Amino acid sequence: MVNIETKLQELYNVYEARRRKGDRVMAFIYSMPTDIYFGRDVILKNDEAFSKFGSRALVVTGKRSAKENGSYDDIKQVLANTGIDHILFDEVEENPSLETIEKGRQVGVQKRVDFIIGIGGGSAMDAAKAIAVFIKNPELNMDNIFEQGELDSIPVIAVATTSGTGSEVTQYSIVTSNKEKTKKNLGQKVFPKLAFLDSKYTHDLPYDITVNTAIDAFTHLVEGYLNTNSSYMSDIYGEKGFELFKYCFKKLLDKDLDQEFRERVMLASTLAGIQISQTGTSLPHGMGYPLTYYKGLPHGLANGVLTMEYLKSFKDKAKIDRMLALLGLDKLCDLESILTRLIDVKLDINEDEIYEYSRAFVSNKAKLKNHTEKVGLEDIIAIYKRSLL
Ligand code: NAP
Ligand code: ZN
């Protein structure tokens, strides 16, 4: 058992080595414009926070869960208390399509809404952000959205009901383009003005969605931590997140999803969101999108299934060792045994499909740039093959 002080010293040495090489890890721009409200009944206790955004809101949700977990009831209550009208758009599907976003825009424009409240998992929150951009920019459509410069949006308030994406504190909106047959970032920066996090909404989240979404949060921590854009500042969030995951992994494996677990995993997910808002994600996220688009794999599992081979591919393991220490683990194979127990993915996939996904992925320079080591087509193919065949 390697002691944690030794590993801390090792990390310090890594920073020192990067600094001596002229690496600007100590230089960063940190921007987190979202006000975060975290805790029990946090929506009901803060109704004044809603007043400044206008008199009519579009509430954007998935088809069912927001009506069942109490989040929509709490929002209705504060909107009534503050005299704000609202219109419900509850048609967001998982991995929201641009077609649905266009539909949401039409409702918002027709009802002349001032702001949007997105309630749900990442799908509803991301759709809310995209609809907010579309409402503000009438010339936008499904065909020209990805070629735009920076655009404004009407204000967005986010209420998270899963603990995974961190979308409530990120600027990203991941949408499905059926024309391009993939998922991609809208390419606009839409930080929610307010993020509400109350773990009571997640109490009845089924075990499988709890695992999938927690794995998503974990992969954000990993990819944000082992990222070209990571800095001393972003690492603070990553490292606190790993400490929380030491506890969360045990609870997930024990299937002991009590209130304390729900709260801690929600916090870990938000910390991970703050971290990737600064760094972006890396290889598993970019490589996971076709597994969701073509094979229907839930987002968290699509990243999670690639994570071990991605980690094994690193030549420089110093920061990975530090991550393992914070997770209370000795070796990468300890993490592998946890992920193998949590992730059970059997995909019907062949080599031709892997080549196709890999070729498309290496053309995505943004994600390759975030990886700290040089990788090419053969490396990407190898990660897919070792993970999936
Ligand atoms: P999701 O697709 O939002 O929701 C998955 C399922 O969980 C849906 O069936 C949903 O039902 C249900 N659900 C949500 N909250 C629930 C609750 N409290 N109790 C019971 N069921 C609940 O899943 P997600 O993993 O949170 O989001 C995934 C999406 O986020 C992907 O599109 C991914 O690409 C994106 N993402 C975005 C970011 C970002 O920074 N913007 C980061 C990572 C991932 P309903 O449909 O009825 O609501
Ligand atoms: Zn993710």
CSV table of C-alpha atoms and ligand atoms in Angstrom, one decimal:
chain,number,residue,atom,x,y,z
A,1,MET,CA,0.0,0.0,0.0
A,2,VAL,CA,1.6,3.3,-1.1
A,3,ASN,CA,0.9,6.0,1.4
A,4,ILE,CA,-1.1,9.1,0.4
A,5,GLU,CA,1.7,11.6,1.3
A,6,THR,CA,4.0,9.9,-1.1
A,7,LYS,CA,1.4,10.2,-3.8
A,8,LEU,CA,0.8,13.9,-3.0
A,9,GLN,CA,4.5,14.5,-3.2
A,10,GLU,CA,4.5,12.8,-6.6
A,11,LEU,CA,1.8,15.1,-7.8
A,12,TYR,CA,3.7,18.1,-6.6
A,13,ASN,CA,6.7,16.8,-8.5
A,14,VAL,CA,4.5,16.5,-11.6
A,15,TYR,CA,3.5,20.1,-11.3
A,16,GLU,CA,7.0,21.1,-10.7
A,17,ALA,CA,8.2,19.2,-13.8
A,18,ARG,CA,5.5,20.8,-15.9
A,19,ARG,CA,6.3,24.2,-14.6
A,20,ARG,CA,10.1,23.8,-15.3
A,21,LYS,CA,9.2,22.8,-18.9
A,22,GLY,CA,7.5,26.1,-19.2
A,23,ASP,CA,4.0,24.6,-18.9
A,24,ARG,CA,1.6,27.2,-17.8
A,25,VAL,CA,-0.3,25.1,-15.2
A,26,MET,CA,-0.2,28.0,-12.8
A,27,ALA,CA,-1.7,30.4,-15.3
A,28,PHE,CA,-5.4,30.1,-15.9
A,29,ILE,CA,-8.6,31.9,-16.6
A,30,TYR,CA,-11.4,30.8,-14.3
A,31,SER,CA,-14.9,31.8,-15.1
A,32,MET,CA,-18.0,30.4,-13.5
A,33,PRO,CA,-20.9,32.8,-14.1
A,34,THR,CA,-23.6,30.4,-12.7
A,35,ASP,CA,-25.0,31.1,-9.3
A,36,ILE,CA,-25.3,27.7,-7.6
A,37,TYR,CA,-27.9,26.9,-5.0
A,38,PHE,CA,-27.4,23.5,-3.4
A,39,GLY,CA,-29.3,21.8,-0.6
A,40,ARG,CA,-32.6,20.6,0.7
A,41,ASP,CA,-35.7,22.6,-0.5
A,42,VAL,CA,-33.4,25.1,-2.2
A,43,ILE,CA,-35.9,26.1,-4.8
A,44,LEU,CA,-38.7,26.8,-2.3
A,45,LYS,CA,-36.4,28.7,-0.1
A,46,ASN,CA,-35.2,31.1,-2.8
A,47,ASP,CA,-38.2,32.2,-4.8
A,48,GLU,CA,-36.9,35.8,-4.9
A,49,ALA,CA,-34.1,34.6,-7.2
A,50,PHE,CA,-36.5,34.0,-10.0
A,51,SER,CA,-38.1,37.5,-10.1
A,52,LYS,CA,-35.4,39.3,-12.0
A,53,PHE,CA,-35.7,37.3,-15.3
A,54,GLY,CA,-39.1,38.4,-16.4
A,55,SER,CA,-42.8,37.7,-16.1
A,56,ARG,CA,-43.2,34.6,-18.3
A,57,ALA,CA,-41.1,31.4,-18.4
A,58,LEU,CA,-40.9,28.4,-20.7
A,59,VAL,CA,-40.5,25.3,-18.5
A,60,VAL,CA,-38.6,22.6,-20.5
A,61,THR,CA,-38.7,19.0,-19.2
A,62,GLY,CA,-38.6,15.4,-20.3
A,63,LYS,CA,-41.8,13.5,-20.8
A,64,ARG,CA,-42.4,12.3,-17.3
A,65,SER,CA,-39.8,12.4,-14.6
A,66,ALA,CA,-40.1,16.1,-13.6
A,67,LYS,CA,-43.8,15.7,-12.9
A,68,GLU,CA,-43.1,12.6,-10.8
A,69,ASN,CA,-40.1,13.6,-8.7
A,70,GLY,CA,-41.4,16.9,-7.2
A,71,SER,CA,-39.2,19.3,-9.2
A,72,TYR,CA,-41.9,20.6,-11.4
A,73,ASP,CA,-44.3,21.0,-8.4
A,74,ASP,CA,-41.6,23.1,-6.6
A,75,ILE,CA,-41.1,25.3,-9.7
A,76,LYS,CA,-44.9,25.8,-10.1
A,77,GLN,CA,-45.0,26.8,-6.5
A,78,VAL,CA,-42.3,29.5,-6.7
A,79,LEU,CA,-43.6,30.8,-10.0
A,80,ALA,CA,-47.0,31.2,-8.4
A,81,ASN,CA,-45.5,32.9,-5.4
A,82,THR,CA,-43.7,35.4,-7.5
A,83,GLY,CA,-46.4,36.0,-10.0
A,84,ILE,CA,-44.6,34.6,-13.0
A,85,ASP,CA,-46.6,32.8,-15.7
A,86,HIS,CA,-45.3,29.7,-17.3
A,87,ILE,CA,-45.8,27.4,-20.3
A,88,LEU,CA,-44.7,23.8,-20.1
A,89,PHE,CA,-42.8,22.2,-23.0
A,90,ASP,CA,-42.5,18.5,-21.9
A,91,GLU,CA,-41.4,16.8,-25.1
A,92,VAL,CA,-37.7,16.5,-24.6
A,93,GLU,CA,-36.4,13.0,-25.4
A,94,GLU,CA,-33.1,11.5,-24.3
A,95,ASN,CA,-30.2,12.9,-26.4
A,96,PRO,CA,-32.4,15.8,-27.6
A,97,SER,CA,-32.7,16.3,-31.3
A,98,LEU,CA,-32.6,19.6,-33.2
A,99,GLU,CA,-36.1,18.9,-34.3
A,100,THR,CA,-37.4,18.9,-30.7
A,101,ILE,CA,-35.4,22.1,-30.0
A,102,GLU,CA,-37.0,23.8,-33.0
A,103,LYS,CA,-40.4,22.7,-31.6
A,104,GLY,CA,-39.6,24.2,-28.2
A,105,ARG,CA,-38.5,27.4,-29.9
A,106,GLN,CA,-41.9,27.8,-31.6
A,107,VAL,CA,-43.7,27.4,-28.3
A,108,GLY,CA,-41.5,29.9,-26.6
A,109,VAL,CA,-41.7,32.5,-29.4
A,110,GLN,CA,-45.5,32.1,-29.7
A,111,LYS,CA,-46.0,32.6,-26.0
A,112,ARG,CA,-43.4,35.4,-25.8
A,113,VAL,CA,-41.4,34.0,-22.9
A,114,ASP,CA,-38.7,36.0,-21.2
A,115,PHE,CA,-36.6,33.1,-19.9
A,116,ILE,CA,-36.4,29.4,-19.7
A,117,ILE,CA,-36.3,26.9,-16.8
A,118,GLY,CA,-34.9,23.5,-17.8
A,119,ILE,CA,-35.7,20.7,-15.4
A,120,GLY,CA,-34.3,17.3,-15.7
A,121,GLY,CA,-31.3,15.4,-16.6
A,122,GLY,CA,-28.7,16.6,-19.1
A,123,SER,CA,-31.2,16.1,-22.0
A,124,ALA,CA,-33.8,18.6,-20.7
A,125,MET,CA,-31.2,21.1,-19.4
A,126,ASP,CA,-29.2,21.0,-22.7
A,127,ALA,CA,-32.5,21.4,-24.7
A,128,ALA,CA,-33.4,24.3,-22.6
A,129,LYS,CA,-30.1,26.0,-23.4
A,130,ALA,CA,-30.4,25.4,-27.1
A,131,ILE,CA,-34.0,26.6,-27.2
A,132,ALA,CA,-32.9,29.8,-25.4
A,133,VAL,CA,-30.3,30.4,-28.2
A,134,PHE,CA,-32.9,29.7,-30.9
A,135,ILE,CA,-35.5,32.0,-29.4
A,136,LYS,CA,-33.0,34.9,-29.1
A,137,ASN,CA,-31.8,34.5,-32.8
A,138,PRO,CA,-34.7,34.2,-35.2
A,139,GLU,CA,-32.4,33.6,-38.2
A,140,LEU,CA,-31.1,30.4,-36.7
A,141,ASN,CA,-32.2,27.0,-38.0
A,142,MET,CA,-31.2,23.4,-37.9
A,143,ASP,CA,-28.9,23.8,-40.9
A,144,ASN,CA,-27.0,26.8,-40.0
A,145,ILE,CA,-26.6,26.5,-36.2
A,146,PHE,CA,-23.2,24.9,-36.3
A,147,GLU,CA,-21.6,27.6,-38.4
A,148,GLN,CA,-22.3,30.5,-36.2
A,149,GLY,CA,-20.1,32.7,-34.1
A,150,GLU,CA,-20.9,33.5,-30.5
A,151,LEU,CA,-24.6,34.2,-30.0
A,152,ASP,CA,-26.7,35.5,-27.1
A,153,SER,CA,-29.6,33.6,-25.6
A,154,ILE,CA,-32.5,34.4,-23.3
A,155,PRO,CA,-31.7,33.5,-19.7
A,156,VAL,CA,-31.7,29.9,-18.5
A,157,ILE,CA,-32.3,28.5,-15.1
A,158,ALA,CA,-31.3,24.9,-14.6
A,159,VAL,CA,-32.7,22.3,-12.1
A,160,ALA,CA,-30.8,19.1,-12.2
A,161,THR,CA,-32.7,15.8,-11.5
A,162,THR,CA,-29.9,13.4,-12.3
A,163,SER,CA,-26.4,13.4,-10.9
A,164,GLY,CA,-24.2,13.0,-13.9
A,165,THR,CA,-23.9,15.6,-16.6
A,166,GLY,CA,-23.1,18.8,-14.6
A,167,SER,CA,-25.0,20.6,-17.4
A,168,GLU,CA,-26.5,23.0,-14.8
A,169,VAL,CA,-23.0,24.6,-14.5
A,170,THR,CA,-21.6,24.1,-17.9
A,171,GLN,CA,-21.8,26.2,-21.1
A,172,TYR,CA,-22.3,23.2,-23.3
A,173,SER,CA,-25.5,22.0,-25.0
A,174,ILE,CA,-25.1,18.6,-26.6
A,175,VAL,CA,-27.7,17.9,-29.3
A,176,THR,CA,-28.4,15.2,-31.8
A,177,SER,CA,-28.1,16.2,-35.4
A,178,ASN,CA,-30.0,13.6,-37.5
A,179,LYS,CA,-28.7,15.3,-40.6
A,180,GLU,CA,-25.0,14.6,-39.5
A,181,LYS,CA,-26.0,11.4,-37.8
A,182,THR,CA,-24.2,12.3,-34.6
A,183,LYS,CA,-24.4,14.1,-31.3
A,184,LYS,CA,-22.5,17.3,-31.1
A,185,ASN,CA,-22.0,20.4,-29.0
A,186,LEU,CA,-24.2,23.3,-30.2
A,187,GLY,CA,-21.1,25.4,-30.2
A,188,GLN,CA,-22.6,28.2,-28.1
A,189,LYS,CA,-21.8,29.2,-24.5
A,190,VAL,CA,-24.9,29.1,-22.5
A,191,PHE,CA,-24.1,29.0,-18.8
A,192,PRO,CA,-27.3,28.9,-16.8
A,193,LYS,CA,-27.8,32.0,-14.7
A,194,LEU,CA,-28.9,29.9,-11.8
A,195,ALA,CA,-28.4,26.2,-11.0
A,196,PHE,CA,-30.6,24.5,-8.4
A,197,LEU,CA,-29.4,21.3,-6.9
A,198,ASP,CA,-31.7,19.4,-4.5
A,199,SER,CA,-30.9,15.7,-4.2
A,200,LYS,CA,-34.5,14.9,-3.0
A,201,TYR,CA,-35.5,14.9,-6.7
A,202,THR,CA,-33.1,12.0,-7.3
A,203,HIS,CA,-34.3,9.7,-4.5
A,204,ASP,CA,-36.4,7.5,-6.8
A,205,LEU,CA,-33.9,7.5,-9.7
A,206,PRO,CA,-33.7,3.8,-10.7
A,207,TYR,CA,-30.4,2.0,-10.0
A,208,ASP,CA,-29.4,1.7,-13.6
A,209,ILE,CA,-29.8,5.4,-14.4
A,210,THR,CA,-28.1,6.2,-11.1
A,211,VAL,CA,-25.1,4.2,-12.2
A,212,ASN,CA,-25.0,5.4,-15.8
A,213,THR,CA,-25.2,9.0,-14.7
A,214,ALA,CA,-22.7,8.6,-11.9
A,215,ILE,CA,-20.3,7.1,-14.4
A,216,ASP,CA,-20.8,10.1,-16.6
A,217,ALA,CA,-19.8,12.4,-13.7
A,218,PHE,CA,-16.8,10.2,-13.0
A,219,THR,CA,-15.6,10.3,-16.6
A,220,HIS,CA,-15.9,14.1,-16.5
A,221,LEU,CA,-13.6,14.2,-13.5
A,222,VAL,CA,-11.1,11.9,-15.3
A,223,GLU,CA,-11.2,13.6,-18.6
A,224,GLY,CA,-11.1,17.1,-17.1
A,225,TYR,CA,-8.2,16.1,-14.8
A,226,LEU,CA,-6.1,14.4,-17.5
A,227,ASN,CA,-6.6,17.3,-19.9
A,228,THR,CA,-4.3,19.7,-21.8
A,229,ASN,CA,-6.4,22.5,-20.4
A,230,SER,CA,-6.3,21.4,-16.8
A,231,SER,CA,-4.9,23.9,-14.4
A,232,TYR,CA,-4.2,24.1,-10.7
A,233,MET,CA,-7.7,25.6,-10.4
A,234,SER,CA,-9.6,23.0,-12.4
A,235,ASP,CA,-7.7,20.2,-10.6
A,236,ILE,CA,-9.1,21.4,-7.2
A,237,TYR,CA,-12.6,20.4,-8.5
A,238,GLY,CA,-11.3,17.2,-9.9
A,239,GLU,CA,-9.5,16.1,-6.8
A,240,LYS,CA,-12.5,16.9,-4.5
A,241,GLY,CA,-14.6,15.0,-6.9
A,242,PHE,CA,-12.4,11.9,-6.7
A,243,GLU,CA,-12.5,12.1,-2.9
A,244,LEU,CA,-16.3,12.0,-3.1
A,245,PHE,CA,-16.2,9.1,-5.6
A,246,LYS,CA,-14.2,7.0,-3.1
A,247,TYR,CA,-17.4,7.0,-1.1
A,248,CYS,CA,-19.8,6.9,-4.0
A,249,PHE,CA,-18.3,3.9,-5.7
A,250,LYS,CA,-18.6,1.9,-2.5
A,251,LYS,CA,-22.2,2.9,-2.1
A,252,LEU,CA,-23.0,2.1,-5.8
A,253,LEU,CA,-21.4,-1.3,-5.5
A,254,ASP,CA,-23.3,-2.0,-2.2
A,255,LYS,CA,-26.5,-0.7,-3.9
A,256,ASP,CA,-26.9,1.4,-0.8
A,257,LEU,CA,-28.4,4.6,-2.3
A,258,ASP,CA,-29.4,6.5,0.8
A,259,GLN,CA,-29.8,10.2,1.2
A,260,GLU,CA,-26.2,10.9,2.0
A,261,PHE,CA,-25.1,9.1,-1.1
A,262,ARG,CA,-27.6,11.0,-3.3
A,263,GLU,CA,-26.3,14.3,-1.9
A,264,ARG,CA,-22.6,13.4,-2.3
A,265,VAL,CA,-23.0,12.1,-5.8
A,266,MET,CA,-24.9,15.2,-6.8
A,267,LEU,CA,-22.1,17.4,-5.4
A,268,ALA,CA,-19.5,15.3,-7.2
A,269,SER,CA,-21.4,15.7,-10.5
A,270,THR,CA,-21.6,19.5,-10.0
A,271,LEU,CA,-17.9,19.7,-9.2
A,272,ALA,CA,-17.1,17.7,-12.3
A,273,GLY,CA,-19.3,20.1,-14.3
A,274,ILE,CA,-17.4,23.1,-13.0
A,275,GLN,CA,-14.2,21.3,-13.9
A,276,ILE,CA,-15.1,20.4,-17.5
A,277,SER,CA,-16.6,23.9,-18.0
A,278,GLN,CA,-12.9,25.0,-17.7
A,279,THR,CA,-11.2,22.1,-19.5
A,280,GLY,CA,-13.6,20.4,-21.8
A,281,THR,CA,-13.7,16.6,-22.0
A,282,SER,CA,-11.4,14.4,-23.9
A,283,LEU,CA,-11.2,11.1,-25.9
A,284,PRO,CA,-13.9,8.9,-24.2
A,285,HIS,CA,-16.6,11.6,-24.6
A,286,GLY,CA,-15.8,12.2,-28.3
A,287,MET,CA,-15.5,8.5,-29.0
A,288,GLY,CA,-18.6,7.7,-27.1
A,289,TYR,CA,-21.0,9.8,-29.2
A,290,PRO,CA,-21.3,7.3,-32.0
A,291,LEU,CA,-21.9,4.5,-29.5
A,292,THR,CA,-25.0,6.5,-28.3
A,293,TYR,CA,-26.1,7.6,-31.8
A,294,TYR,CA,-25.8,4.2,-33.6
A,295,LYS,CA,-26.0,1.7,-30.7
A,296,GLY,CA,-28.3,3.5,-28.3
A,297,LEU,CA,-25.8,3.2,-25.4
A,298,PRO,CA,-26.7,5.7,-22.6
A,299,HIS,CA,-24.2,8.6,-22.5
A,300,GLY,CA,-22.5,7.7,-19.2
A,301,LEU,CA,-21.9,4.0,-20.3
A,302,ALA,CA,-20.7,5.1,-23.7
A,303,ASN,CA,-17.9,7.0,-22.0
A,304,GLY,CA,-17.4,4.6,-19.2
A,305,VAL,CA,-16.9,1.5,-21.4
A,306,LEU,CA,-13.9,3.3,-23.1
A,307,THR,CA,-12.4,4.7,-19.9
A,308,MET,CA,-10.1,1.9,-18.8
A,309,GLU,CA,-8.4,1.4,-22.2
A,310,TYR,CA,-8.1,5.2,-22.5
A,311,LEU,CA,-6.4,5.3,-19.1
A,312,LYS,CA,-4.1,2.4,-19.9
A,313,SER,CA,-3.0,4.2,-23.1
A,314,PHE,CA,-1.3,7.0,-21.2
A,315,LYS,CA,2.5,6.8,-21.2
A,316,ASP,CA,2.8,9.3,-18.3
A,317,LYS,CA,0.9,7.7,-15.4
A,318,ALA,CA,1.9,10.2,-12.7
A,319,LYS,CA,-1.4,12.1,-12.5
A,320,ILE,CA,-3.3,8.8,-12.9
A,321,ASP,CA,-1.5,7.5,-9.8
A,322,ARG,CA,-2.6,10.7,-7.9
A,323,MET,CA,-6.2,10.1,-9.0
A,324,LEU,CA,-6.0,6.5,-7.8
A,325,ALA,CA,-4.7,7.7,-4.4
A,326,LEU,CA,-7.7,10.1,-4.0
A,327,LEU,CA,-10.0,7.2,-4.9
A,328,GLY,CA,-8.4,5.1,-2.2
A,329,LEU,CA,-7.1,2.7,-4.8
A,330,ASP,CA,-3.6,1.2,-5.4
A,331,LYS,CA,-3.6,0.3,-9.0
A,332,LEU,CA,-5.4,0.9,-12.2
A,333,CYS,CA,-6.7,-2.7,-12.1
A,334,ASP,CA,-8.5,-1.8,-8.8
A,335,LEU,CA,-10.5,0.8,-10.7
A,336,GLU,CA,-11.0,-1.6,-13.5
A,337,SER,CA,-12.6,-4.1,-11.2
A,338,ILE,CA,-15.0,-1.4,-9.9
A,339,LEU,CA,-16.0,-0.2,-13.4
A,340,THR,CA,-16.4,-3.8,-14.6
A,341,ARG,CA,-18.8,-4.5,-11.8
A,342,LEU,CA,-20.8,-1.4,-12.5
A,343,ILE,CA,-20.8,-1.4,-16.3
A,344,ASP,CA,-22.2,-4.3,-18.2
A,345,VAL,CA,-22.1,-3.5,-21.8
A,346,LYS,CA,-22.3,-6.0,-24.6
A,347,LEU,CA,-22.5,-4.3,-28.0
A,348,ASP,CA,-23.1,-5.8,-31.3
A,349,ILE,CA,-20.4,-4.0,-33.2
A,350,ASN,CA,-17.9,-5.0,-35.9
A,351,GLU,CA,-14.4,-3.9,-37.0
A,352,ASP,CA,-15.8,-1.9,-40.0
A,353,GLU,CA,-17.9,0.2,-37.7
A,354,ILE,CA,-15.0,0.8,-35.4
A,355,TYR,CA,-12.9,2.0,-38.3
A,356,GLU,CA,-15.7,4.3,-39.4
A,357,TYR,CA,-16.1,5.8,-35.9
A,358,SER,CA,-12.4,6.1,-35.5
A,359,ARG,CA,-11.9,7.9,-38.8
A,360,ALA,CA,-14.7,10.3,-37.9
A,361,PHE,CA,-13.3,10.9,-34.5
A,362,VAL,CA,-9.7,11.8,-35.5
A,363,SER,CA,-11.1,14.5,-37.7
A,364,ASN,CA,-12.4,16.1,-34.5
A,365,LYS,CA,-9.3,18.1,-33.7
A,366,ALA,CA,-10.9,19.8,-30.7
A,367,LYS,CA,-11.1,16.5,-28.7
A,368,LEU,CA,-7.7,15.3,-29.8
A,369,LYS,CA,-6.2,18.6,-28.7
A,370,ASN,CA,-7.5,18.1,-25.1
A,371,HIS,CA,-5.6,14.8,-24.8
A,372,THR,CA,-2.2,15.4,-23.2
A,373,GLU,CA,-0.4,12.8,-25.4
A,374,LYS,CA,0.0,12.4,-29.1
A,375,VAL,CA,-2.6,10.0,-30.5
A,376,GLY,CA,-3.4,8.9,-34.0
A,377,LEU,CA,-6.0,6.8,-35.9
A,378,GLU,CA,-4.3,3.5,-34.8
A,379,ASP,CA,-4.4,4.4,-31.1
A,380,ILE,CA,-8.1,5.3,-31.3
A,381,ILE,CA,-8.9,2.1,-33.1
A,382,ALA,CA,-7.0,0.2,-30.5
A,383,ILE,CA,-9.0,1.8,-27.6
A,384,TYR,CA,-12.3,1.0,-29.3
A,385,LYS,CA,-11.3,-2.6,-30.1
A,386,ARG,CA,-9.9,-3.4,-26.7
A,387,SER,CA,-12.9,-1.9,-25.0
A,388,LEU,CA,-15.6,-3.4,-27.2
A,389,LEU,CA,-14.6,-6.5,-29.1
B,1,NAP,P1,-31.3,12.2,-19.5
B,1,NAP,O1,-31.3,11.7,-20.9
B,1,NAP,O2,-31.5,13.6,-19.2
B,1,NAP,O3,-32.4,11.3,-18.7
B,1,NAP,C1,-32.3,9.9,-18.7
B,1,NAP,C2,-33.6,9.3,-18.2
B,1,NAP,O4,-33.7,9.6,-16.8
B,1,NAP,C3,-34.9,9.9,-18.8
B,1,NAP,O5,-35.7,8.8,-19.1
B,1,NAP,C4,-35.5,10.8,-17.7
B,1,NAP,O6,-36.9,10.8,-17.8
B,1,NAP,C5,-35.0,10.1,-16.5
B,1,NAP,N1,-34.9,10.9,-15.3
B,1,NAP,C6,-34.3,12.1,-15.2
B,1,NAP,N2,-34.4,12.5,-13.9
B,1,NAP,C7,-35.0,11.6,-13.2
B,1,NAP,C8,-35.4,11.4,-11.8
B,1,NAP,N3,-35.1,12.3,-10.9
B,1,NAP,N4,-36.1,10.3,-11.5
B,1,NAP,C9,-36.4,9.3,-12.4
B,1,NAP,N5,-36.1,9.4,-13.7
B,1,NAP,C10,-35.4,10.5,-14.1
B,1,NAP,O7,-30.0,11.6,-18.8
B,1,NAP,P2,-28.6,12.4,-18.4
B,1,NAP,O8,-27.6,11.3,-18.3
B,1,NAP,O9,-28.9,13.2,-17.2
B,1,NAP,O10,-28.3,13.3,-19.6
B,1,NAP,C11,-27.7,12.8,-20.8
B,1,NAP,C12,-27.6,13.9,-21.8
B,1,NAP,O11,-26.8,15.0,-21.3
B,1,NAP,C13,-26.9,13.5,-23.1
B,1,NAP,O12,-27.5,14.1,-24.2
B,1,NAP,C14,-25.5,14.0,-22.9
B,1,NAP,O13,-24.8,14.1,-24.1
B,1,NAP,C15,-25.7,15.3,-22.2
B,1,NAP,N6,-24.6,15.8,-21.5
B,1,NAP,C16,-24.4,17.2,-21.4
B,1,NAP,C17,-23.4,17.7,-20.7
B,1,NAP,C18,-23.2,19.2,-20.6
B,1,NAP,O14,-22.3,19.7,-20.0
B,1,NAP,N7,-24.2,20.0,-21.2
B,1,NAP,C19,-22.4,16.9,-20.1
B,1,NAP,C20,-22.6,15.5,-20.2
B,1,NAP,C21,-23.7,15.0,-20.8
B,1,NAP,P3,-37.7,12.0,-18.5
B,1,NAP,O15,-37.3,12.0,-20.0
B,1,NAP,O16,-39.1,11.7,-18.3
B,1,NAP,O17,-37.3,13.3,-17.8
B,2,ZN,ZN,-20.7,13.4,-20.2
